[in-house]
Structures are given as C-alpha cells and as structure tokens.
Amino acid sequence: MDNRALPPVHPVPADLEQRPDPYPWLDRLRTEGPVQRIRLRDGSDAWMVTRYRDVLAAAGDPRLSSDPRRLTGQTGRTVRLAAGNAMPSMLTTDAPDHTRLRRLVSRAFTARRVEALRPRVRQLAEALLDAIAPRGRADLVAEFAFPLPVAVICELLGVPFADRAFFTKQSSDLLRPQVDAAGVALTAAARGHLRDYFADLVASKRANRADDLLSDLVVAGEEQRLTDEELISMGLLLLVAGHETTVNLIGTGLWLLLQRPDQLEALRADPGLLPSAVEEFLRYDGPVMTGVARYTTTDVEIAGTTIPADHIVILSTGAANRDPQRFEHPDEVRFDRADNPHLAFGHGPHFCLGAALARVEAVEGVGAVLRRLSGLTGAATPDELRWRPSVLRGLQELPVTFHPNS
Ligand code: HEM
C-alpha cells in the first residue's frame, strides 16, 4: 500500500484510561472519520472503528478474527511479544475452538443460574458493609467494589479467597498498559505467576473434587474435551475477567451517583430503577472503554475504508457508546434512559460470558450501599480522583463519608 495515501496515525495516549475524562479523545477520532489509523501503546499500528453501527457489525463479522495467532509478519511478532506466553482461551480463539471452549462453561453463566446466585451476592455485599457501616468513612473501591466480585468469582470457580492478595496483584499487573519494555516484562511475569498458580490449583482439584466450576472443568479434561493448557487458561480468564471489570463498574457507578445526589436519592427511594441505572453506568463510562481487539483475515471494508488483511482493528466500545447517531445526548447521564442497547459487553460470538453475573453484582452491590449507608458524600472532585493504571477503565479509590451506623 502507498503510505502517502494513508490518513494520519493517532497515537493512543499512554494515560487514556487514567484521564478524568478520556472521551474527548474518542469523540475527536469519531468526528474525524469512522475508521482511523492509530498507534497502540506497544508500538503496533492498528485501525480504530468508532461508530456504533460499524462496531456492532464488525463484532459479528467472521472476517475479523479474535485469534492473534492468525497474524503474520511484523504485526504478528509485536502482538505475540506483547502477549508473552499467553495461552489461547475462548477470548482469543475463533470457531470451532471458541465454540467448544465457551460451551464448556456457558451453562454456569446463564441468566437462570446467575439469578440463583443473587441471594448469595447480596449476603456477601451485606457482610462487607457490616464491617464498613459503623466507621463513617471508607474507600468504597478497596473495601467494597473490589472484594465483592472477587468473593463471588472465587466461590464460583473454587479459587481460595484467602489467596486474593496474590492473584489480585498479579491480575492488575497483567492488565497494565504495555507502554515500554518494563511494562511488557511485568505483564509477562504476572501471566507466568498466574499460570503456575492455576496449574497447582488444577492439580489439587484433580486430587480433591469439589462442587465448583474448576472441578467440572477437570472432569471435562478427563473426558478429553479440553487440554490441560486450555483448562489453566480458562481458569485464568474467568478469574481475571470475573473481577477486574466488575470492580470498575461498581466503583464508577457509585461515583456517578455521588455526583448526582438527587438521582442517588431517587434510586434509594425506588431500587426498581437500579437495573436501568446500571445499564447507564455501562454505557456512559464502562470498564472496557478503549475497545476490543480483532485481526483482519482478508481485506475488510468498513464505512468506506479498506483495512488490509493481517492488521489489528480495535472496535471502540467506548466511542460507540457515546455515538450521537445512536444515543440521544450521549454525554449526559440518564439513569432512566429507555433505549440503551450499549456495547459495553461487546457483541456477537464473543459477547461477554459474565454479563448476567456482572449485572447482578452491580445491582446488588450498589443497592446494598444505598440501603446501608445514609448521608453518603464523596470526598473527591473528579480531578482529584485517581483512575487505575490499567487498560480497563475504573477508579483506583473512592473515599466517602456517611452517617455511622451498625
Ligand atoms: C468477554 C466486558 C464482566 C467473563 C467480554 C467482552 C467484553 C466484556 C466487552 C467481549 C470481548 C471481545 O469481544 O473480544 C465485560 C464487562 C464486565 C464483564 C464490562 C463487567 C462490568 C465479566 C464477568 C465475567 C466475564 C463477571 C465472569 C466470569 C468474560 C469472558 C469473556 C468476556 C469469559 C470471553 C467471551 C468469549 O470470548 O466468548 N467481556 N465483562 N466478564 N467476558 Fe466479560
């Protein structure tokens, strides 16, 4: 391709997810054109799709692969270097492997199975608030939004909650933006530690079967429906995806409410409004903001631009969720937004497996905070808040004060 004919490259800012408001950058790209060339933080060149309708179509387009092993040439080398010794999981495979891997666990995450977990999620949320409520002040990220999804996914998978200090540190290292060689080394080391941890855990499940998802997967392995490598990689994906995202949804959601005391009170008075508020948290500032990655297996035309084969494409869920052609007043938070088919959980065959679980955790978690903590005020203004050093979008901390009670 003639480079002179190509449009300019927009480097993804190193601190995009850490900005108080990252959306002006995404808006600018979308305004300049629906498909833009970008430079990822690991130095790879990629394309970014920003409009709602194009992200929706591309997420279900089989010419766009989720498997980085299908990339060749220099792009493939860079992506593989960044991924270290990542083993393929359902997130990074296409059919038929993707279908086989997803089917092995999909039953555990259906709306009906997840609904049955609701009372337990509520109980865990109440237990965390029992410790917080008498104190009158707390960091609702560290003490609530984080431990709640960690406890839930630990119980579901059969991962010891007592190991949380170890695996939460490793998984947050795994998700740091890879801006330099040190960052690449850090994520590779974290992936290695988590892999070893899961290898040990799988061995112990093999010896002592329990009533949990990892034990079910051990059985699937014995029936030759998945390999050891796939089993470890599945456990790792579910553990990391199961808490790193939902912590952000609950943290950001609580913060959006704190900024809007009238609406917070309206939700407190009528918790039936919570599910629609959670959808708006997801649309307005969801955890997977920059986007999801795909790889072209052939030349693919999107909105008049031909993306050549063997290129990385980022489908920007965050930009799509603020697309004024799809959402009325997209930059306004409207907890009662009726028409809200946001793309925060993706779309197509890779649509978030844990969406129903994340929704239950957010509704129960935020609902419990509103029930238990009255006089809630946020100590920080938007510019004072710190956002996590991660490729996901979420608050590092949320200091609050409230009326102490027991
Ligand atoms: C996939 C977002 C919570 C497990 C995805 C994808 C998105 C996403 C955007 C699509 C990736 C792609 O298309 O490449 C979120 C958000 C969450 C959340 C915003 C919370 C607010 C969870 C939870 C789990 C989970 C609680 C629990 C186990 C997964 C898995 C996949 C996935 C396994 C891969 C599905 C596949 O490739 O078929 N998630 N997620 N997620 N998510 Fe979530």
XYZ file of C-alpha atoms and ligand atoms in Angstrom:
449
model
C 0.000 0.000 0.000
C 1.179 3.547 -0.767
C 1.891 5.125 2.621
C 1.444 8.638 1.241
C -2.192 7.851 0.573
C -2.829 6.807 4.159
C -4.567 9.082 6.650
C -2.603 10.288 9.711
C -1.858 7.977 12.624
C -3.281 8.868 16.063
C -1.139 7.510 18.896
C -3.315 6.142 21.738
C -2.401 8.348 24.707
C -0.373 6.394 27.294
C -2.712 7.616 30.044
C -6.043 7.358 28.187
C -7.877 5.241 30.790
C -6.398 7.301 33.633
C -7.725 10.661 32.369
C -10.569 12.251 34.352
C -12.409 12.415 31.015
C -10.976 10.250 28.204
C -13.996 10.672 25.942
C -12.942 13.865 24.107
C -10.111 11.856 22.522
C -12.507 9.150 21.328
C -15.029 11.778 20.176
C -12.364 13.545 18.144
C -11.467 10.328 16.346
C -15.105 9.560 15.593
C -15.671 13.105 14.337
C -12.632 12.907 12.039
C -13.986 9.738 10.442
C -15.499 6.392 11.329
C -12.284 4.399 10.780
C -8.991 5.866 11.940
C -5.394 4.719 11.967
C -3.958 4.538 15.467
C -0.682 3.527 17.106
C -1.119 1.232 20.089
C 0.935 1.707 23.211
C 3.136 -1.280 22.402
C 4.102 0.451 19.136
C 1.890 -1.619 16.814
C -0.110 0.112 14.126
C -3.825 -0.569 14.168
C -7.164 0.777 12.989
C -9.909 2.052 15.245
C -13.623 1.749 14.482
C -15.624 4.335 16.392
C -19.246 4.497 15.212
C -21.932 2.437 16.926
C -23.300 0.831 13.783
C -19.846 -0.146 12.488
C -18.686 -1.596 15.828
C -21.921 -3.596 16.023
C -21.464 -5.021 12.514
C -17.719 -5.676 12.875
C -18.091 -7.517 16.205
C -20.112 -10.193 14.427
C -18.076 -10.255 11.194
C -16.238 -13.591 10.753
C -13.564 -11.911 8.590
C -12.388 -10.211 11.770
C -10.640 -12.820 13.906
C -10.160 -12.801 17.691
C -7.079 -15.006 17.379
C -3.753 -13.128 17.318
C -2.014 -16.295 16.108
C -3.600 -15.645 12.720
C -1.479 -12.515 12.285
C 1.735 -12.911 10.339
C 4.658 -10.590 9.624
C 5.888 -7.799 11.882
C 2.446 -7.076 13.367
C 2.139 -10.703 14.426
C 5.597 -10.631 16.027
C 4.777 -7.468 18.012
C 1.428 -8.802 19.186
C 2.939 -12.136 20.214
C 5.746 -10.348 22.056
C 3.187 -8.242 23.928
C 1.110 -11.333 24.707
C 4.166 -13.172 26.056
C 3.423 -16.853 26.533
C -0.336 -16.261 26.630
C -2.198 -19.472 26.024
C -5.263 -19.432 23.804
C -8.582 -19.036 25.581
C -12.133 -18.537 24.329
C -11.424 -14.799 24.215
C -8.560 -15.298 21.757
C -9.832 -18.100 19.517
C -12.325 -18.380 16.669
C -14.811 -21.162 15.884
C -14.608 -24.122 16.208
C -12.247 -23.904 19.232
C -14.077 -20.860 20.560
C -17.431 -22.645 20.354
C -16.093 -25.755 22.107
C -14.411 -23.793 24.921
C -17.335 -21.447 25.510
C -19.848 -24.298 25.549
C -17.951 -25.985 28.390
C -18.723 -23.147 30.785
C -21.650 -21.272 29.293
C -24.237 -23.164 31.361
C -22.737 -21.812 34.592
C -23.352 -18.245 33.413
C -26.885 -18.368 32.030
C -29.336 -15.775 33.360
C -31.179 -18.503 35.303
C -28.071 -19.917 37.015
C -26.828 -16.424 37.829
C -30.232 -15.400 39.210
C -29.905 -18.271 41.693
C -26.673 -16.647 42.949
C -28.385 -13.333 43.691
C -29.156 -14.037 47.382
C -25.542 -15.086 47.969
C -24.229 -11.956 46.214
C -26.493 -9.845 48.437
C -25.264 -11.671 51.529
C -21.623 -11.060 50.590
C -22.365 -7.365 49.951
C -24.108 -7.055 53.333
C -21.191 -8.755 55.097
C -18.712 -6.275 53.596
C -20.958 -3.373 54.645
C -21.269 -4.754 58.200
C -17.571 -4.001 58.574
C -17.761 -0.576 56.926
C -21.052 0.882 58.245
C -20.035 1.692 61.849
C -16.968 3.661 60.770
C -18.477 6.670 58.984
C -15.797 6.662 56.288
C -14.438 4.162 53.792
C -12.748 3.656 50.465
C -15.594 2.038 48.560
C -13.286 0.685 45.868
C -10.773 -1.133 48.102
C -13.259 -2.152 50.763
C -16.347 -2.902 48.717
C -16.281 -2.751 44.898
C -13.138 -4.884 44.770
C -13.743 -7.659 47.333
C -17.361 -8.286 46.248
C -16.728 -9.636 42.722
C -13.526 -11.317 43.924
C -15.506 -13.256 46.555
C -18.209 -14.205 44.035
C -15.869 -15.464 41.320
C -13.744 -17.322 43.916
C -16.805 -19.231 45.133
C -17.992 -19.990 41.626
C -14.651 -21.218 40.357
C -13.401 -22.774 43.574
C -10.394 -20.468 43.978
C -9.413 -19.865 47.644
C -10.466 -16.326 48.685
C -7.513 -16.410 51.090
C -5.170 -16.186 48.067
C -6.694 -12.904 46.896
C -3.731 -10.673 47.790
C -1.569 -12.756 45.466
C -3.865 -13.110 42.476
C -5.343 -9.610 42.518
C -1.826 -8.131 42.440
C -0.878 -10.418 39.540
C -4.038 -9.741 37.582
C -3.704 -5.991 37.925
C -0.087 -6.259 36.686
C -1.371 -8.348 33.786
C -3.661 -5.515 32.704
C -1.197 -2.636 32.917
C -0.807 -0.686 29.673
C 2.295 -2.005 27.901
C 3.963 1.324 27.247
C 7.586 0.142 27.443
C 9.790 -2.959 27.784
C 9.418 -2.896 31.588
C 5.628 -2.970 31.190
C 5.835 -5.901 28.776
C 8.111 -7.763 31.229
C 5.758 -7.045 34.134
C 2.702 -8.448 32.364
C 4.658 -11.489 31.131
C 5.855 -12.208 34.704
C 2.310 -11.816 36.070
C 0.961 -14.183 33.446
C 3.620 -16.750 34.387
C 2.795 -16.496 38.127
C -0.935 -16.869 37.489
C -0.334 -19.798 35.175
C 1.741 -21.616 37.828
C -0.902 -20.828 40.449
C -3.661 -22.340 38.304
C -1.555 -25.371 37.410
C -1.233 -26.118 41.163
C -4.911 -25.433 41.776
C -5.977 -27.771 38.978
C -3.722 -30.500 40.412
C -5.372 -30.102 43.813
C -8.892 -30.196 42.273
C -7.887 -33.377 40.492
C -6.952 -34.910 43.831
C -9.969 -33.496 45.700
C -13.003 -32.884 43.505
C -15.359 -30.185 44.824
C -18.656 -28.646 43.774
C -17.183 -25.827 41.721
C -16.511 -24.850 38.124
C -12.814 -25.744 38.114
C -13.653 -29.263 39.289
C -16.229 -29.532 36.469
C -13.525 -28.479 34.036
C -11.157 -31.118 35.413
C -13.847 -33.704 34.539
C -14.192 -32.178 31.038
C -10.414 -32.548 30.711
C -10.581 -36.227 31.646
C -13.248 -36.684 29.002
C -10.797 -35.094 26.533
C -12.989 -32.138 25.816
C -10.172 -29.737 26.703
C -6.421 -29.926 27.213
C -4.558 -29.071 30.412
C -3.282 -25.861 28.848
C -6.823 -24.866 27.883
C -8.093 -25.682 31.356
C -5.493 -23.441 33.007
C -6.086 -20.695 30.514
C -9.870 -20.907 31.050
C -9.473 -20.649 34.835
C -7.188 -17.665 34.470
C -9.530 -15.888 32.043
C -12.579 -16.413 34.262
C -10.786 -15.270 37.405
C -9.355 -12.123 35.815
C -12.419 -11.214 33.692
C -14.658 -12.073 36.635
C -13.358 -9.378 38.950
C -11.184 -6.804 37.121
C -14.138 -5.469 35.173
C -16.955 -5.570 37.725
C -14.932 -3.727 40.382
C -14.793 -0.843 37.905
C -18.482 -0.976 37.104
C -19.448 -0.756 40.785
C -16.796 1.892 41.580
C -17.625 4.133 38.611
C -21.353 3.651 39.174
C -21.158 4.734 42.809
C -19.093 7.735 41.818
C -21.584 8.787 39.113
C -24.299 8.617 41.772
C -22.293 10.629 44.290
C -22.010 13.402 41.705
C -25.817 13.443 41.396
C -27.306 13.443 44.906
C -30.901 13.933 43.681
C -30.697 10.894 41.461
C -28.962 8.926 44.206
C -31.925 9.658 46.486
C -34.370 8.693 43.732
C -32.657 5.310 43.427
C -32.594 4.873 47.179
C -36.348 5.507 47.249
C -37.062 3.172 44.337
C -34.477 0.382 43.941
C -36.526 -0.886 40.978
C -34.706 1.804 38.962
C -31.311 0.218 39.671
C -31.129 -2.147 36.667
C -31.612 0.721 34.222
C -29.088 2.871 36.149
C -26.526 0.043 35.863
C -27.043 -0.059 32.087
C -26.320 3.666 32.000
C -23.129 3.224 34.091
C -22.061 0.676 31.477
C -22.862 2.912 28.521
C -21.590 6.190 29.901
C -18.242 5.017 31.309
C -17.916 1.243 31.038
C -14.858 -0.790 32.086
C -13.927 -1.883 28.533
C -13.660 1.632 27.182
C -10.894 1.781 24.614
C -12.202 -1.277 22.822
C -11.844 -4.946 21.899
C -9.206 -6.272 19.514
C -9.732 -8.084 16.232
C -7.427 -9.112 13.385
C -8.293 -8.918 9.662
C -8.007 -12.261 7.865
C -8.648 -10.602 4.492
C -9.124 -7.035 3.220
C -12.204 -5.710 5.004
C -14.106 -2.576 4.051
C -15.691 -0.657 6.896
C -17.574 2.595 6.287
C -15.725 3.211 3.010
C -12.221 2.441 4.316
C -10.464 -0.746 3.282
C -8.484 -2.245 6.125
C -5.877 -4.564 4.609
C -5.544 -8.204 5.625
C -3.283 -9.022 8.583
C -3.981 -5.813 10.514
C -5.129 -5.115 14.068
C -8.548 -3.500 14.454
C -9.803 -2.004 17.700
C -13.580 -1.865 17.926
C -14.066 1.038 20.297
C -16.964 0.168 22.550
C -16.436 3.424 24.482
C -16.632 5.580 21.326
C -19.656 3.606 20.061
C -21.465 4.077 23.369
C -21.151 7.872 23.014
C -22.113 7.963 19.331
C -24.663 10.776 18.888
C -26.078 8.989 15.855
C -27.247 6.191 18.151
C -27.768 7.760 21.582
C -29.675 10.935 22.303
C -27.477 13.358 24.275
C -24.758 10.703 24.658
C -22.645 12.789 27.062
C -25.482 13.099 29.558
C -26.011 10.549 32.319
C -29.661 9.486 32.252
C -30.372 6.698 34.684
C -33.821 6.208 33.180
C -32.577 6.011 29.568
C -35.160 3.759 27.940
C -33.386 2.983 24.668
C -29.946 1.795 25.774
C -28.522 -1.081 23.689
C -24.929 -0.191 24.648
C -21.954 -2.274 23.566
C -20.134 -2.341 26.917
C -20.278 -6.158 26.950
C -19.329 -6.432 23.283
C -21.467 -8.123 20.664
C -21.532 -11.273 18.554
C -19.994 -14.655 19.371
C -17.659 -13.177 21.997
C -20.409 -11.247 23.809
C -19.393 -11.156 27.476
C -19.992 -14.525 29.070
C -20.267 -12.899 32.503
C -22.727 -10.120 31.590
C -25.609 -11.518 33.666
C -23.285 -12.038 36.635
C -21.814 -8.533 36.362
C -25.332 -7.060 36.253
C -26.426 -8.959 39.366
C -23.253 -7.929 41.221
C -23.672 -4.275 40.276
C -27.394 -4.097 41.100
C -26.934 -5.929 44.409
C -23.696 -4.124 45.301
C -24.889 -0.588 44.566
C -28.310 -1.389 46.058
C -26.736 -2.563 49.322
C -24.594 0.584 49.604
C -27.669 2.783 49.130
C -29.643 0.785 51.711
C -26.934 0.680 54.333
C -25.018 3.965 54.074
C -27.043 7.138 54.560
C -25.698 10.665 54.219
C -23.223 9.380 51.658
C -20.887 12.027 50.244
C -17.866 11.661 48.004
C -14.697 13.247 49.316
C -13.157 13.855 45.928
C -13.927 16.064 42.937
C -13.408 14.447 39.509
C -9.923 15.895 39.040
C -8.753 14.671 42.437
C -9.764 11.080 41.762
C -7.176 8.600 40.598
C -8.047 6.068 37.919
C -6.421 2.633 37.910
C -3.195 2.161 35.938
C -4.862 -0.427 33.719
C -6.100 -0.965 30.180
C -9.530 -1.167 31.787
C -11.316 1.965 32.938
C -12.022 2.215 36.647
C -11.376 4.183 39.806
C -8.322 3.473 41.920
C -10.169 4.626 45.033
C -13.460 6.175 46.115
C -13.166 7.838 49.528
C -16.578 8.562 51.071
C -18.089 9.648 54.355
C -21.548 8.743 55.708
C -23.548 8.589 58.932
C -22.012 5.810 61.052
C -24.463 3.044 61.892
C -24.319 -0.615 62.708
C -15.913 -11.086 27.110
C -16.881 -6.806 29.133
C -17.675 -8.964 33.407
C -16.149 -13.119 31.539
C -16.167 -9.758 27.291
C -16.181 -8.775 26.224
C -16.428 -7.567 26.798
C -16.585 -7.788 28.221
C -16.511 -6.222 26.094
C -16.015 -9.042 24.724
C -14.583 -9.231 24.325
C -14.431 -9.350 22.826
O -15.375 -9.164 22.068
O -13.296 -9.612 22.398
C -17.163 -7.035 30.459
C -17.606 -6.011 31.379
C -17.835 -6.623 32.585
C -17.536 -8.030 32.413
C -17.785 -4.537 31.034
C -18.291 -6.064 33.895
C -18.870 -4.949 34.043
C -17.371 -10.283 33.277
C -17.525 -11.263 34.309
C -17.088 -12.419 33.797
C -16.668 -12.184 32.411
C -18.101 -11.026 35.713
C -17.121 -13.728 34.566
C -16.737 -14.723 34.535
C -15.934 -12.908 30.194
C -15.454 -13.941 29.285
C -15.382 -13.351 28.017
C -15.826 -11.978 28.170
C -15.105 -15.355 29.654
C -14.946 -14.008 26.720
C -16.170 -14.477 25.970
C -15.829 -15.043 24.617
O -14.751 -14.779 24.085
O -16.667 -15.805 24.091
N -16.444 -9.139 28.480
N -17.119 -8.222 31.121
N -16.864 -10.872 32.139
N -16.152 -11.748 29.485
Fe -16.748 -10.027 30.288
